Amino acid sequence: MTELQFKHNPNTIPQFDSSKELEFGVYSLGEHMMNPHTKQILTAQERLNEIKQMASLAEQAGADIFMLGESHQDGFVSQAHAVVLSAIAEATKTIKISSSATIVSTSDPVRVFENFSTIDLLSNGRVEIVGGRASRIGLFKLLGYDLNNYEELFEEKFDLLLQINQQEYVTWKGDFRAPLDNAHIIPRPLKGSLPIWRAVGGGMGSAVRAGAAGVPMNLAMLGGPASVFKQIVDVYRDSARNAGFDPKSLPIATSGLFYVAKDMDTALREFYPHVNEGIKQANGTGFSKQAFAHARDPRSILNIGEVNQIIEKILYQHETFGHQRYIAELDFGGLPFKKIMENIDALGDKIIPTVRKHILKKEA
């Protein structure tokens, strides 16, 4: 397998406001699914405008970043995610903007950089990229790539994206793209380069490669106890250390499902149909009720329940991982916009300030 050859430059590491201790964000995969309770579905136009409004609401609520993923199958409207992020850049003023993730395997790294660098200039330097391999693999056939090259495509193209990000003139040769001979890659972003993260799911190998290249890790957590994901965090930091990087200088972001209700029973009852049907439509299998019920455990990474329960979980996760950013997925599976707004309000009004207060108090 092709290994990453191009090491990340410290100048491209995301910068964090140390006074915040933990950044908060909101992200969407761009799902366009039926509400399982009402059996209604929005038009694609309505859903896209909803996503843009989510970003504005997240900014107003004090979130630090809004992220949108890329998908190329039924049940999603995020095929042209860079276009949507450009519209979000126009609709917002201060919030950071990022993919979550850009599927580098089936994209041209030159075009990825051109798109996001342009959005960065339009947004006055607010853009980041999360590069991913794809958990939904239908896009390989759709876009003309061989799924048998799943790993190799990503490693080679992600390596090229890192090089482009650090060098304005690029000479490069690989197996899956035409070579570049002193190619001038423009426009350049406002600060010269973009923060680039590597998306990691449950794969230890991907975490190892992220650490070895000194690339920040964006860890997606669908379900289970925090202890399982702590193993991935530890492997990532060990890999970075072995490669000569200071693990403390490499930020980690975690992301997962988020839903606030008046109590845990209500949260599980209301949100489960959305999660189960959404995952079933996206990947062919649902979410078991038993696994979903694990959200009752304060050590679960499912940030579902009433406000104080979610605060307790996020604090436990921060103590366990020592991460710098948490991103909430709160629009999953046809969730009505009223509920999305309620969740963003709860995040901004109660959860973010309380979590930061507790962290600062503990570290004082």
Coordinates of C-alpha atoms in Angstrom, one line a residue:
M1 CA 0.0 0.0 0.0
T2 CA 1.2 3.5 -0.8
E3 CA 2.3 5.3 2.4
L4 CA 2.1 9.0 2.9
Q5 CA 5.4 10.6 2.0
F6 CA 4.6 14.3 2.4
K7 CA 4.7 15.3 6.1
H8 CA 2.4 18.0 7.4
N9 CA 3.9 21.4 7.9
P10 CA 3.3 22.9 11.4
N11 CA 2.1 26.1 9.7
T12 CA -0.9 24.2 8.4
I13 CA -2.1 23.0 11.8
P14 CA -5.4 24.5 12.8
Q15 CA -5.0 27.3 15.4
F16 CA -7.3 27.2 18.5
D17 CA -8.3 30.0 20.9
S18 CA -6.7 28.7 24.1
S19 CA -9.3 30.6 26.2
K20 CA -12.0 28.3 24.9
E21 CA -10.3 25.0 26.0
L22 CA -12.7 23.1 23.7
E23 CA -14.1 24.2 20.4
F24 CA -17.7 23.3 19.5
G25 CA -19.1 22.8 16.0
V26 CA -22.2 21.6 14.1
Y27 CA -22.0 19.4 11.1
S28 CA -24.3 17.8 8.6
L29 CA -23.8 15.0 6.1
G30 CA -26.4 16.7 3.9
E31 CA -29.0 14.0 4.4
H32 CA -32.3 14.4 2.4
M33 CA -34.5 11.8 4.0
M34 CA -38.1 11.3 5.0
N35 CA -39.3 12.2 8.5
P36 CA -40.1 8.7 9.9
H37 CA -42.8 10.1 12.1
T38 CA -44.7 12.2 9.5
K39 CA -43.6 10.3 6.4
Q40 CA -42.9 13.7 4.8
I41 CA -39.8 14.8 2.9
L42 CA -38.6 18.2 1.9
T43 CA -37.7 19.2 -1.6
A44 CA -33.9 19.3 -2.4
Q45 CA -34.1 23.1 -2.5
E46 CA -35.8 23.3 0.9
R47 CA -33.2 21.0 2.4
L48 CA -30.2 22.9 1.0
N49 CA -31.7 26.2 2.3
E50 CA -32.2 24.4 5.7
I51 CA -28.5 23.5 5.8
K52 CA -27.5 27.1 5.0
Q53 CA -29.8 28.4 7.7
M54 CA -28.3 25.8 10.2
A55 CA -24.9 27.4 9.6
S56 CA -26.2 30.8 10.3
L57 CA -27.9 29.6 13.5
A58 CA -24.8 27.8 14.7
E59 CA -22.8 31.1 14.2
Q60 CA -25.4 33.0 16.2
A61 CA -25.3 30.3 19.0
G62 CA -21.6 30.8 19.4
A63 CA -20.4 27.6 17.6
D64 CA -16.8 27.8 16.3
I65 CA -17.2 25.8 13.1
F66 CA -19.8 24.5 10.7
M67 CA -19.0 21.4 8.6
L68 CA -20.7 19.7 5.7
G69 CA -20.0 16.3 4.3
E70 CA -20.0 15.0 0.7
S71 CA -22.2 12.1 -0.5
H72 CA -23.3 10.9 -4.0
Q73 CA -26.3 8.7 -3.4
D74 CA -30.0 8.8 -2.8
G75 CA -31.0 10.4 0.5
F76 CA -28.4 13.2 0.3
V77 CA -28.2 16.7 -1.2
S78 CA -24.4 17.2 -0.5
Q79 CA -23.0 16.0 -3.8
A80 CA -21.6 19.5 -4.6
H81 CA -20.6 20.2 -1.0
A82 CA -18.0 22.9 -1.9
V83 CA -20.8 24.8 -3.7
V84 CA -23.0 24.7 -0.6
L85 CA -20.1 25.7 1.7
S86 CA -19.5 28.7 -0.6
A87 CA -23.1 29.8 -0.1
I88 CA -22.6 29.3 3.6
A89 CA -19.5 31.5 3.5
E90 CA -21.7 34.3 2.0
A91 CA -24.4 33.8 4.6
T92 CA -22.0 33.9 7.6
K93 CA -19.3 36.3 8.9
T94 CA -17.2 34.6 11.6
I95 CA -17.8 30.9 11.9
K96 CA -15.2 28.6 10.5
I97 CA -16.3 26.5 7.5
S98 CA -15.2 23.0 6.7
S99 CA -15.9 19.8 4.8
S100 CA -16.7 16.7 6.9
A101 CA -15.5 15.0 4.8
T102 CA -14.3 15.7 1.3
I103 CA -13.9 12.3 -0.4
V104 CA -10.3 12.7 -1.7
S105 CA -10.2 9.2 -3.2
T106 CA -12.7 10.1 -5.9
S107 CA -11.6 13.7 -6.4
D108 CA -8.8 15.5 -8.1
P109 CA -6.7 17.1 -5.3
V110 CA -5.9 20.0 -7.6
R111 CA -9.6 20.8 -7.9
V112 CA -10.2 20.2 -4.2
F113 CA -7.6 22.7 -3.4
E114 CA -8.8 25.2 -6.0
N115 CA -12.3 25.0 -4.7
F116 CA -11.5 25.4 -1.0
S117 CA -8.9 28.0 -1.5
T118 CA -11.4 30.1 -3.4
I119 CA -14.0 29.7 -0.6
D120 CA -11.2 30.7 1.9
L121 CA -10.6 33.9 0.0
L122 CA -14.3 34.6 -0.2
S123 CA -14.8 33.9 3.5
N124 CA -11.8 36.0 4.7
G125 CA -9.8 33.0 5.7
R126 CA -12.3 30.8 7.5
V127 CA -11.9 27.5 5.6
E128 CA -10.6 24.0 6.6
I129 CA -10.6 20.6 4.8
V130 CA -11.3 17.2 6.3
G131 CA -10.1 14.5 3.8
G132 CA -11.9 11.2 3.9
R133 CA -11.9 7.8 2.2
A134 CA -15.8 7.3 2.0
S135 CA -18.0 5.2 4.2
R136 CA -20.6 5.1 1.5
I137 CA -18.9 3.6 -1.5
G138 CA -21.5 4.0 -4.3
L139 CA -19.6 7.0 -5.6
F140 CA -16.7 4.9 -6.8
K141 CA -18.8 3.3 -9.5
L142 CA -20.7 6.6 -10.2
L143 CA -17.5 8.6 -10.7
G144 CA -15.5 5.9 -12.5
Y145 CA -13.1 4.6 -9.9
D146 CA -12.2 1.0 -9.0
L147 CA -13.3 0.1 -5.5
N148 CA -10.4 -2.4 -5.4
N149 CA -8.1 0.6 -5.2
Y150 CA -10.0 2.0 -2.2
E151 CA -7.0 2.5 0.1
E152 CA -4.4 3.3 -2.5
L153 CA -6.5 6.0 -4.1
F154 CA -6.9 7.8 -0.9
E155 CA -3.3 7.6 0.3
E156 CA -1.9 8.8 -2.9
K157 CA -4.4 11.6 -3.5
F158 CA -4.3 12.8 0.1
D159 CA -0.5 12.9 0.0
L160 CA -0.8 15.1 -3.1
L161 CA -3.3 17.4 -1.5
L162 CA -0.9 17.9 1.4
Q163 CA 1.9 18.8 -1.0
I164 CA -0.3 21.2 -3.0
N165 CA -1.3 22.9 0.3
Q166 CA 2.3 23.6 1.1
Q167 CA 3.8 24.3 -2.3
E168 CA 2.6 26.8 -4.8
Y169 CA 4.6 25.0 -7.6
V170 CA 4.2 21.2 -7.6
T171 CA 6.1 18.5 -9.3
W172 CA 4.6 15.1 -8.6
K173 CA 4.1 11.6 -10.1
G174 CA 1.7 8.9 -8.9
D175 CA -0.3 5.9 -10.1
F176 CA -3.8 7.2 -10.3
R177 CA -3.4 10.7 -11.7
A178 CA -1.5 12.4 -14.5
P179 CA 1.9 13.8 -13.3
L180 CA 2.5 17.4 -12.5
D181 CA 5.5 19.2 -13.7
N182 CA 6.2 22.4 -11.9
A183 CA 2.4 23.1 -12.0
H184 CA 1.4 26.4 -10.6
I185 CA -1.6 25.7 -8.2
I186 CA -3.7 28.8 -7.6
P187 CA -5.4 30.6 -6.0
R188 CA -3.6 30.4 -2.7
P189 CA -5.6 30.8 0.5
L190 CA -5.5 33.9 2.6
K191 CA -2.8 32.6 5.0
G192 CA -0.9 30.7 2.3
S193 CA -2.2 27.2 3.3
L194 CA -5.3 25.6 4.7
P195 CA -5.8 23.5 7.8
I196 CA -6.2 19.9 6.5
W197 CA -7.5 17.1 8.7
R198 CA -7.7 13.4 8.1
A199 CA -11.1 11.8 8.7
V200 CA -10.8 8.6 10.8
G201 CA -13.6 6.2 11.6
G202 CA -13.0 3.0 13.5
G203 CA -9.8 2.0 11.6
M204 CA -6.6 1.8 13.6
G205 CA -4.5 1.9 10.4
S206 CA -6.0 5.2 9.3
A207 CA -5.2 6.7 12.7
V208 CA -1.6 5.4 12.5
R209 CA -1.1 7.0 9.1
A210 CA -2.6 10.3 10.3
G211 CA -0.2 10.4 13.2
A212 CA 2.8 9.3 11.1
A213 CA 2.2 12.2 8.7
G214 CA 1.6 14.7 11.5
V215 CA -1.9 15.4 10.3
P216 CA -4.7 16.4 12.7
M217 CA -7.3 13.7 13.2
N218 CA -11.1 14.1 12.8
L219 CA -12.6 11.1 14.6
A220 CA -16.1 10.1 13.8
M221 CA -17.9 8.2 16.5
L222 CA -21.2 6.5 15.7
G223 CA -21.8 4.6 18.9
G224 CA -20.2 2.7 21.8
P225 CA -18.2 3.6 24.9
A226 CA -15.6 6.3 24.9
S227 CA -13.0 3.7 26.0
V228 CA -13.1 2.1 22.5
F229 CA -12.3 5.4 20.8
K230 CA -9.6 6.2 23.4
Q231 CA -7.7 3.3 21.9
I232 CA -7.7 5.0 18.5
V233 CA -6.7 8.3 20.1
D234 CA -3.8 6.6 21.8
V235 CA -2.6 4.8 18.6
Y236 CA -2.8 8.1 16.8
R237 CA -0.6 9.9 19.3
D238 CA 1.8 7.1 19.6
S239 CA 2.2 7.0 15.8
A240 CA 2.9 10.8 15.8
R241 CA 5.4 10.5 18.6
N242 CA 7.2 7.7 16.8
A243 CA 7.4 9.8 13.7
G244 CA 9.0 12.7 15.6
F245 CA 6.0 14.9 16.1
D246 CA 4.9 16.3 19.4
P247 CA 1.4 14.8 19.9
K248 CA 0.4 17.8 22.0
S249 CA 0.8 20.0 19.0
L250 CA -1.6 17.9 16.9
P251 CA -5.3 18.7 17.5
I252 CA -8.0 16.0 17.6
A253 CA -11.7 16.6 16.8
T254 CA -14.4 14.2 17.7
S255 CA -17.9 14.1 16.1
G256 CA -21.1 12.2 16.7
L257 CA -24.9 12.2 17.1
F258 CA -26.4 14.8 19.3
Y259 CA -30.0 15.3 20.5
V260 CA -31.5 17.2 23.4
A261 CA -34.9 16.6 25.0
K262 CA -36.6 17.1 28.4
D263 CA -35.4 13.7 29.6
M264 CA -33.5 10.6 28.3
D265 CA -36.7 8.6 27.6
T266 CA -38.1 11.3 25.4
A267 CA -34.7 11.8 23.6
L268 CA -34.4 8.0 22.8
R269 CA -38.1 7.7 21.8
E270 CA -38.0 10.8 19.5
F271 CA -34.6 10.4 18.0
Y272 CA -34.2 6.7 17.4
P273 CA -36.6 6.4 14.4
H274 CA -34.6 9.2 12.7
V275 CA -31.2 7.5 13.4
N276 CA -32.4 4.0 12.5
E277 CA -34.1 4.9 9.2
G278 CA -31.3 7.3 8.3
I279 CA -28.6 4.7 8.7
K280 CA -30.7 2.1 7.0
Q281 CA -31.1 4.3 4.0
A282 CA -27.5 5.4 3.9
N283 CA -25.7 2.1 4.5
G284 CA -28.4 -0.7 4.2
T285 CA -28.5 -1.5 7.9
G286 CA -30.2 0.2 10.8
F287 CA -29.0 1.0 14.3
S288 CA -29.9 -1.6 16.9
K289 CA -32.2 -0.5 19.7
Q290 CA -29.9 -2.1 22.2
A291 CA -26.8 -0.2 21.0
F292 CA -28.9 3.0 20.9
A293 CA -30.0 2.5 24.4
H294 CA -26.4 2.6 25.5
A295 CA -26.8 6.4 25.3
R296 CA -28.1 6.1 28.9
D297 CA -24.6 5.3 30.0
P298 CA -22.6 8.5 30.9
R299 CA -19.6 6.9 29.3
S300 CA -21.4 6.6 25.9
I301 CA -20.2 8.8 23.0
L302 CA -23.9 9.2 22.0
N303 CA -24.5 12.7 23.2
I304 CA -28.3 12.2 23.6
G305 CA -30.5 13.0 26.6
E306 CA -31.4 16.1 28.6
V307 CA -29.0 19.0 28.9
N308 CA -27.2 18.0 32.1
Q309 CA -26.7 14.4 30.9
I310 CA -25.1 15.7 27.7
I311 CA -22.9 18.1 29.6
E312 CA -21.7 15.2 31.8
K313 CA -20.9 13.1 28.7
I314 CA -19.0 15.8 26.9
L315 CA -16.9 16.5 30.0
Y316 CA -16.2 12.8 30.4
Q317 CA -15.1 12.6 26.7
H318 CA -12.9 15.6 27.0
E319 CA -11.2 14.1 30.1
T320 CA -10.8 10.8 28.2
F321 CA -9.5 12.1 24.9
G322 CA -8.0 15.4 25.7
H323 CA -9.4 16.6 22.3
Q324 CA -9.6 20.2 21.1
R325 CA -12.9 20.1 19.2
Y326 CA -16.3 18.5 19.4
I327 CA -18.7 18.6 16.5
A328 CA -22.4 17.7 16.9
E329 CA -24.4 16.0 14.2
L330 CA -28.0 17.1 15.1
D331 CA -30.0 17.0 11.8
F332 CA -29.9 13.3 11.1
G333 CA -32.6 11.3 9.3
G334 CA -35.3 13.8 8.3
L335 CA -35.3 15.6 11.7
P336 CA -37.8 18.5 11.5
F337 CA -36.2 21.9 11.4
K338 CA -37.9 23.0 14.6
K339 CA -36.0 20.3 16.5
I340 CA -32.8 21.2 14.7
M341 CA -33.2 24.8 15.9
E342 CA -34.0 23.7 19.5
N343 CA -30.8 21.6 19.5
I344 CA -28.6 24.4 18.3
D345 CA -30.2 26.8 20.9
A346 CA -29.5 24.3 23.7
L347 CA -26.0 23.8 22.5
G348 CA -25.3 27.6 22.4
D349 CA -27.3 28.7 25.5
K350 CA -26.5 26.0 28.0
I351 CA -24.1 23.3 26.9
I352 CA -21.1 25.3 25.4
P353 CA -20.8 27.8 28.3
T354 CA -21.3 25.2 31.0
V355 CA -18.8 22.8 29.6
R356 CA -16.2 25.5 29.1
K357 CA -16.8 26.8 32.7
H358 CA -16.3 23.3 34.1
I359 CA -13.1 22.7 32.1
L360 CA -11.6 26.0 33.1
K361 CA -12.5 25.5 36.8
K362 CA -10.9 22.0 36.8
E363 CA -7.7 23.3 35.1
A364 CA -7.4 26.4 37.4

